[in-house]
Coordinates of C-alpha atoms in Angstrom, one line a residue:
X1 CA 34.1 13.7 -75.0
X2 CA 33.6 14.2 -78.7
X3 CA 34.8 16.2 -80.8
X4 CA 32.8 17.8 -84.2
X5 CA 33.5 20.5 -86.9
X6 CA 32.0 22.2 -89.8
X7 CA 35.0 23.2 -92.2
X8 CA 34.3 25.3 -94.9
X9 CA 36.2 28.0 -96.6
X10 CA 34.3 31.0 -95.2
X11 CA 33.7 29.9 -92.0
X12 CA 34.4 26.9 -89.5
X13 CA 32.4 25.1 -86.5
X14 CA 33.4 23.4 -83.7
X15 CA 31.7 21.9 -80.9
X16 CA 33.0 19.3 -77.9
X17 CA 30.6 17.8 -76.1
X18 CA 30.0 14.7 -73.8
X19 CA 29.3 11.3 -76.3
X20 CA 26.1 10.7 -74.5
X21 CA 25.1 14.5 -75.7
X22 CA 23.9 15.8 -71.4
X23 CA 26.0 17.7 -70.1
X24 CA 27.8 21.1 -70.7
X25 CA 29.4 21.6 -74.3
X26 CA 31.6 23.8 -75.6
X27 CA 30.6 25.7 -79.3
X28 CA 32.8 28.3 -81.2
X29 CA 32.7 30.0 -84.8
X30 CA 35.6 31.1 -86.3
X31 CA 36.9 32.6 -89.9
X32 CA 38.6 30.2 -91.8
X33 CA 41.0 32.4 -93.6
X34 CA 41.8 33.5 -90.3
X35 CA 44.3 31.2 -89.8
X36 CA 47.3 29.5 -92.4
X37 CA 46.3 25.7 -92.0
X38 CA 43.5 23.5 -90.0
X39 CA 46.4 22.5 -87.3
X40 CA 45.9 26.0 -86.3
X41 CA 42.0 26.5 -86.3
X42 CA 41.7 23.1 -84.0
X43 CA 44.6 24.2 -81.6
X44 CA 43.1 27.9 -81.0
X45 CA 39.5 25.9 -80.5
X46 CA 41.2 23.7 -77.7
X47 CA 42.9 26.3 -76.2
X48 CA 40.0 28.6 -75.8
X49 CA 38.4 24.8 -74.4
X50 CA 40.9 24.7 -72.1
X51 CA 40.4 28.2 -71.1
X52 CA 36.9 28.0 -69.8
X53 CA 37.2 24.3 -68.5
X54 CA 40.9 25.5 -66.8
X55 CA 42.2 21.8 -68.1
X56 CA 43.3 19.4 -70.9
X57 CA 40.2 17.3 -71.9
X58 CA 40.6 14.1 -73.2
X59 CA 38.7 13.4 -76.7
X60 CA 37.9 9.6 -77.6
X61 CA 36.2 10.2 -80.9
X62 CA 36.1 13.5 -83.2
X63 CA 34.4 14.0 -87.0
X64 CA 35.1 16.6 -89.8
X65 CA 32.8 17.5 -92.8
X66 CA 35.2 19.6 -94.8
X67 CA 34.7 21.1 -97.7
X68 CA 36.0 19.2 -100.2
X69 CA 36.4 15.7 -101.4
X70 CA 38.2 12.9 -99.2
X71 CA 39.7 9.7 -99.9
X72 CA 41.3 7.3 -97.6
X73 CA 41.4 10.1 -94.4
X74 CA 42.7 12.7 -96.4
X75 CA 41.4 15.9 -98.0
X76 CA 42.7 18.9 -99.9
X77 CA 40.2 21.5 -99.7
X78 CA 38.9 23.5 -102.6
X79 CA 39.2 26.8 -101.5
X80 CA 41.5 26.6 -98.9
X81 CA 45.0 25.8 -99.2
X82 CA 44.6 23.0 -96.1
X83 CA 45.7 19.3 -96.9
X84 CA 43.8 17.6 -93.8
X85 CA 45.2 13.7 -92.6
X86 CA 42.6 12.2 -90.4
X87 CA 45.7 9.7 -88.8
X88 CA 48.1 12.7 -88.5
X89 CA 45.5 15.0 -86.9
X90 CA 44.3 12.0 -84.1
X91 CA 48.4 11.6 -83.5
X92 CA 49.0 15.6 -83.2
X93 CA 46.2 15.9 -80.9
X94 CA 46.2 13.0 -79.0
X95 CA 42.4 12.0 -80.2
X96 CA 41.3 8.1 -79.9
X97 CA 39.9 8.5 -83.4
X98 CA 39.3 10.9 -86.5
X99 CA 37.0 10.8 -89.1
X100 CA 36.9 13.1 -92.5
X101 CA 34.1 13.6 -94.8
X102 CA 32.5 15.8 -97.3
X103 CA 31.0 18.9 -96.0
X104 CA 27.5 18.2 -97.6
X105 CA 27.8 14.3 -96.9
X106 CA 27.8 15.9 -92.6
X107 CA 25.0 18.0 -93.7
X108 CA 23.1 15.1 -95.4
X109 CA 23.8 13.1 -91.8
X110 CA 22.1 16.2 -90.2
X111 CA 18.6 16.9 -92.2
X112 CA 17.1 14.3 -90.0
X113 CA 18.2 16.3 -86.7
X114 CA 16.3 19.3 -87.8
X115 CA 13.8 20.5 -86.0
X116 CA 10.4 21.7 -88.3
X117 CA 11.5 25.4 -87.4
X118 CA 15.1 25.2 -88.9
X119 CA 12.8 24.2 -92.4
X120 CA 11.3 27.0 -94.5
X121 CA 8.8 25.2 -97.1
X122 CA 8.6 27.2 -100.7
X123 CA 7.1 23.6 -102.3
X124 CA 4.8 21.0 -100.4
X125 CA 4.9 18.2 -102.3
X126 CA 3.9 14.6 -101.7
X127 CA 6.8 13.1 -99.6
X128 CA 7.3 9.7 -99.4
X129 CA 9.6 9.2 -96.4
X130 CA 11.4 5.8 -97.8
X131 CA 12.5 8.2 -100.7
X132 CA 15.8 9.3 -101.6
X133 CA 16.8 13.1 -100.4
X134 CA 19.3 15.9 -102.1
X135 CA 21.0 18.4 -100.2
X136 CA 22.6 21.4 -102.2
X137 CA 24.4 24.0 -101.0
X138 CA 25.1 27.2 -102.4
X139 CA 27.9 29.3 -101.1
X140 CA 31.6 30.0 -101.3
X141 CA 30.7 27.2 -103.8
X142 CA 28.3 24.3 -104.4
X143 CA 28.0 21.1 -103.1
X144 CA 25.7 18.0 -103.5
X145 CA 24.9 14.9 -101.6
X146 CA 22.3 12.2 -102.1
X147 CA 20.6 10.1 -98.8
X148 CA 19.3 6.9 -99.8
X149 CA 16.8 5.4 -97.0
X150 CA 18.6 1.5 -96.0
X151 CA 17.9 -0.5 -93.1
X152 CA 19.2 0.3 -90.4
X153 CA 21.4 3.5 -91.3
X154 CA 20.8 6.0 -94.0
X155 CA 23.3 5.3 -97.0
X156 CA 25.0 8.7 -98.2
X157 CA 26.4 9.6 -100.8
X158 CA 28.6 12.5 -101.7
X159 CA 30.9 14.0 -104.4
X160 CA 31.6 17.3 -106.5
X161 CA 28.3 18.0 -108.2
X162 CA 29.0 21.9 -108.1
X163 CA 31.9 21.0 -111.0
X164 CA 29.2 19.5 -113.3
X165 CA 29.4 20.9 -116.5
X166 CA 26.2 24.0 -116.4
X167 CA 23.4 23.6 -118.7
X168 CA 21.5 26.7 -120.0
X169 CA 17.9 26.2 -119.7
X170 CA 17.0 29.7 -121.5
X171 CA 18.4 32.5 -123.8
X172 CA 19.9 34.3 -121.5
X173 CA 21.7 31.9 -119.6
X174 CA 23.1 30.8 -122.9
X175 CA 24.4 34.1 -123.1
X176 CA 25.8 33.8 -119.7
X177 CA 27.6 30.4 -120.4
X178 CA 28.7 31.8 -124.2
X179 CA 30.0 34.7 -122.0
X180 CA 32.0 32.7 -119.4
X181 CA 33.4 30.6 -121.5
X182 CA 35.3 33.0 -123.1
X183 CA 37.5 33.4 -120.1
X184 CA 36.6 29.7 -118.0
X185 CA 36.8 26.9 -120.7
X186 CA 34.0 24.2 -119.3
X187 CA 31.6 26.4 -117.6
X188 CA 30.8 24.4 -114.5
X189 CA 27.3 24.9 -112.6
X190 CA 29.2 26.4 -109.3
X191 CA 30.4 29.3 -111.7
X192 CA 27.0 30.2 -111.3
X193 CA 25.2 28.7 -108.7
X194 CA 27.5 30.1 -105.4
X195 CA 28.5 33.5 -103.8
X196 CA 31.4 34.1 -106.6
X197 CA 28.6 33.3 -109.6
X198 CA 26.1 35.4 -108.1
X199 CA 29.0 38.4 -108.6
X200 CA 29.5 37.0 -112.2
X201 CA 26.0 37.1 -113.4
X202 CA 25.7 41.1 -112.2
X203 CA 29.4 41.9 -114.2
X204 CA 27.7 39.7 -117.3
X205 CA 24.5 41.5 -117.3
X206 CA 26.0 44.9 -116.5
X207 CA 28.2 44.5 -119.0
X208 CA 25.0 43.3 -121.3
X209 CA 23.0 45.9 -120.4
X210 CA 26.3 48.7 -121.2
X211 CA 27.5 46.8 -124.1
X212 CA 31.5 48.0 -122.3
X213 CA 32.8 47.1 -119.2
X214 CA 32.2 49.3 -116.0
X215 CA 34.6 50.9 -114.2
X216 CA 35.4 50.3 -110.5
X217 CA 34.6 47.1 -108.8
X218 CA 31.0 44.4 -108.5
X219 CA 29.8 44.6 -105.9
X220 CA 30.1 41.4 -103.5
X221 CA 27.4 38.9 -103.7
X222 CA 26.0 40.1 -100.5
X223 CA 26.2 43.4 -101.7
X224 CA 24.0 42.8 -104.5
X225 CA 21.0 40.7 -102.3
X226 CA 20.9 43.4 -100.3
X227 CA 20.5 46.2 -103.4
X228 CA 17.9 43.7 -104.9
X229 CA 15.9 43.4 -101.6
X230 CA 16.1 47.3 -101.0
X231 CA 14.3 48.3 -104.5
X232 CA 18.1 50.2 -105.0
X233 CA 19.3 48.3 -108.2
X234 CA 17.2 46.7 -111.3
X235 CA 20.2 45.4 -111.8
X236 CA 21.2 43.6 -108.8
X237 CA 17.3 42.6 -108.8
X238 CA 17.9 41.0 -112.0
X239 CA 21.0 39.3 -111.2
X240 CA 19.2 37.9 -108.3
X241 CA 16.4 36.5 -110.7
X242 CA 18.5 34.9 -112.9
X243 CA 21.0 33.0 -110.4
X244 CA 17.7 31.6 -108.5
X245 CA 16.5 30.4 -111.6
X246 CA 20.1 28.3 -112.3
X247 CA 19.9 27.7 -109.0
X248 CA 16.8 25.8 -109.2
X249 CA 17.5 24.2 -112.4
X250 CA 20.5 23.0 -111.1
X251 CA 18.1 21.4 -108.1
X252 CA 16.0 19.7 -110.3
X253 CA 18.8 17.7 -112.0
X254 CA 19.7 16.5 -109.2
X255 CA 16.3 15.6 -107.9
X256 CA 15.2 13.9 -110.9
X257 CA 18.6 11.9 -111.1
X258 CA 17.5 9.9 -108.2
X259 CA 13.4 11.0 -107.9
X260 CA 14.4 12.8 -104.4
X261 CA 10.5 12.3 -103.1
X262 CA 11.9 12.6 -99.8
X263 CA 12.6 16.1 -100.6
X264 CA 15.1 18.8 -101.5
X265 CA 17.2 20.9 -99.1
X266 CA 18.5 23.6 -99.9
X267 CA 21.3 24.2 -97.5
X268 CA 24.8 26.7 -97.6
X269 CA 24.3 30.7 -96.8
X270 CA 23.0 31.9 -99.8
X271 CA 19.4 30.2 -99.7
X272 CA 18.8 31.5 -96.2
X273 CA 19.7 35.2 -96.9
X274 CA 18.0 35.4 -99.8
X275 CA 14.6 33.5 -98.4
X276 CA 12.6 36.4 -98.7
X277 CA 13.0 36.2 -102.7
X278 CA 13.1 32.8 -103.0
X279 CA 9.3 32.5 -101.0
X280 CA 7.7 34.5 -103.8
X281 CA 7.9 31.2 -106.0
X282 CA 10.2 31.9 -108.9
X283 CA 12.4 29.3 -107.6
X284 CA 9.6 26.6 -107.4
X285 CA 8.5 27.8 -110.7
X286 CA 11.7 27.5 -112.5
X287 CA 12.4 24.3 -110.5
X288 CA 8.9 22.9 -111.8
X289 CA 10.1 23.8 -115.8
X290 CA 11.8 20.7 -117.2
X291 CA 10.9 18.4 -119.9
X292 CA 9.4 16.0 -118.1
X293 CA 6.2 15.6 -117.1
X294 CA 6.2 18.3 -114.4
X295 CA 3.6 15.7 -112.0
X296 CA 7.1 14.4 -111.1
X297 CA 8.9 17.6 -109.9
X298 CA 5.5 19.1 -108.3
X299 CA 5.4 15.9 -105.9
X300 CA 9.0 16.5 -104.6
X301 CA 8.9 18.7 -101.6
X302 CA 11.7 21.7 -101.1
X303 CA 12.6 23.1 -98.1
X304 CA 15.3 26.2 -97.1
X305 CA 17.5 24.8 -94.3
X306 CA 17.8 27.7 -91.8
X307 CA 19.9 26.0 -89.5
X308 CA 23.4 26.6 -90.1
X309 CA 24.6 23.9 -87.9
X310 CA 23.2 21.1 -90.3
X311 CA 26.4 20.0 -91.1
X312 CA 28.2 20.1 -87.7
X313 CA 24.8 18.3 -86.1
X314 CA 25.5 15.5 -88.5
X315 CA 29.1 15.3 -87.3
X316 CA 28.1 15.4 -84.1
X317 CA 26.2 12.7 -84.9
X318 CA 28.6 10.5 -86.5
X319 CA 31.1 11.6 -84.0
X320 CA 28.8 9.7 -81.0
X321 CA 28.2 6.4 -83.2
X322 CA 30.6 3.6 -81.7

């Protein structure tokens, strides 16, 4: 059997499964913050394995993207106070072998498992399938990964992307940045482009808008998509606008860094809930406005990854290969 997992600082997936992928598997979601250190999120997942199988199955391979980077086996994640050892996990647990990576390097492994369904198009393009492809992912925070097409294996290539220093592109998101730095020193494009920037953006322009702070709480990120989808707030509307238009800027650094004809996936929760906005172009648009000639941008197709699983199907992957 192998074992796979999708670790990130909202939520975590699991699966176990026979290597040769027929046969029953198990599957199970679960809170992260729900429980004090990843020891404890695996051991409730086995024991609720154990449960329904009524005994001890043995697990020859198993494969974590994790939200955060890793080095050598190990990873401290960023939003969770979880130092994960690969060794000391396959020891604990009795697992022939254990393998860490980056979150959005397991996602990158599992764009090519998609199915055409779990895609949403908002730009065509002209893809070029020996291209290189950028996943970003917008949620608790933002991460990036690169694919590069090799013989053979896909080469990818992760790190922290979402801590790149942000670049306005307009007035008022040099407002925004003048704003934040005030209280966050380097202003980094996750400030912005993730659930807790999205919440950041509505205090900076309702504060804007007020010229004082407003009393009681921001609403949650969720909060204000939903307000901006119901016609309730101009405010949460706006907010809205402006983090889909850092959102795609941030996209098309990334895509131009490494000419991503193969396209651009845009992956995490945010892009999915918010699809419904982001199909009435603004963020093709904004992701088409850059000084160069925009014949470059306009040929790189971008898709919304609907499936959630992206990242624990690329683990599953990686989790099968000998």
């Amino acid at each position: 059997m192998i074992l796979a997992g999708d670790i990130g600082a909202t939520k975590a997936l699991l699966r176990l499964a026979p290597r040769s992928g027929r046969g029953a598997a198990v599957e199970a979601r679960f809170a992260s913050r729900d429980y004090p250190d990843f020891d404890s999120l695996l051991r409730a997942f086995l024991g609720l394995v154990a449960a329904r199988r009524g005994s001890r199955i043995a697990i020859e391979r198993a494969c974590f993207g994790v939200a955060g980077p890793v080095a050598a086996g190990r990873s401290q994640l960023t939003y969770l106070p979880w130092r994960i050892d690969a060794g000391a996990v396959a020891r604990r647990f009795g697992i022939g072998e254990v393998r860490l990576l980056n979150d959005l390097a397991a996602a990158a492994h599992g764009i090519t498992a998609l199915r055409r369904r779990d895609l949403a198009t908002l730009q065509a393009g002209h893809p070029l399938n020996a291209a290189p492809r950028v996943v970003i992912a917008a949620g608790s925070g933002l991460g990036v990964a690169y694919t590069v097409p090799s013989p053979g294996q896909d080469l990818v290539v992760a790190g922290e992307g979402g801590h790149a220093a942000f670049a306005p592109r307009d007035d008022v998101q040099m407002e925004l940045w003048r704003h934040l730095r005030k209280t966050l020193g380097q202003v980094s494009v996750e400030h912005i482009v993730s659930g807790p920037g999205l919440e950041r953006i509505y205090r900076f322009l309702r504060l804007r808008r007020h010229r004082r702070a407003a009393p009681g709480p921001a609403p949650s990120a969720t909060e204000i998509a939903e307000r901006a989808r119901s016609g309730r707030s101009a405010l949460a509307a706006e907010a809205l606008d402006l983090f889909i238009s850092a959102y795609a800027g941030a996209a098309a650094d990334h895509a131009l860094a490494v000419l991503a004809r193969g396209g651009i996936f845009l992956a995490g929760g945010i892009a999915p809930a918010i699809l419904w906005r982001l199909r009435q172009g603004d963020f093709v648009r904004a992701f088409n406005r850059c000084d160069v000639p925009q014949q470059l941008t306009r040929a790189m197709p971008v898709y919304v990854v609907r499936e959630e699983r992206v990242a624990l199907l690329g683990a599953m992957r990686l989790a099968a290969r000998p």
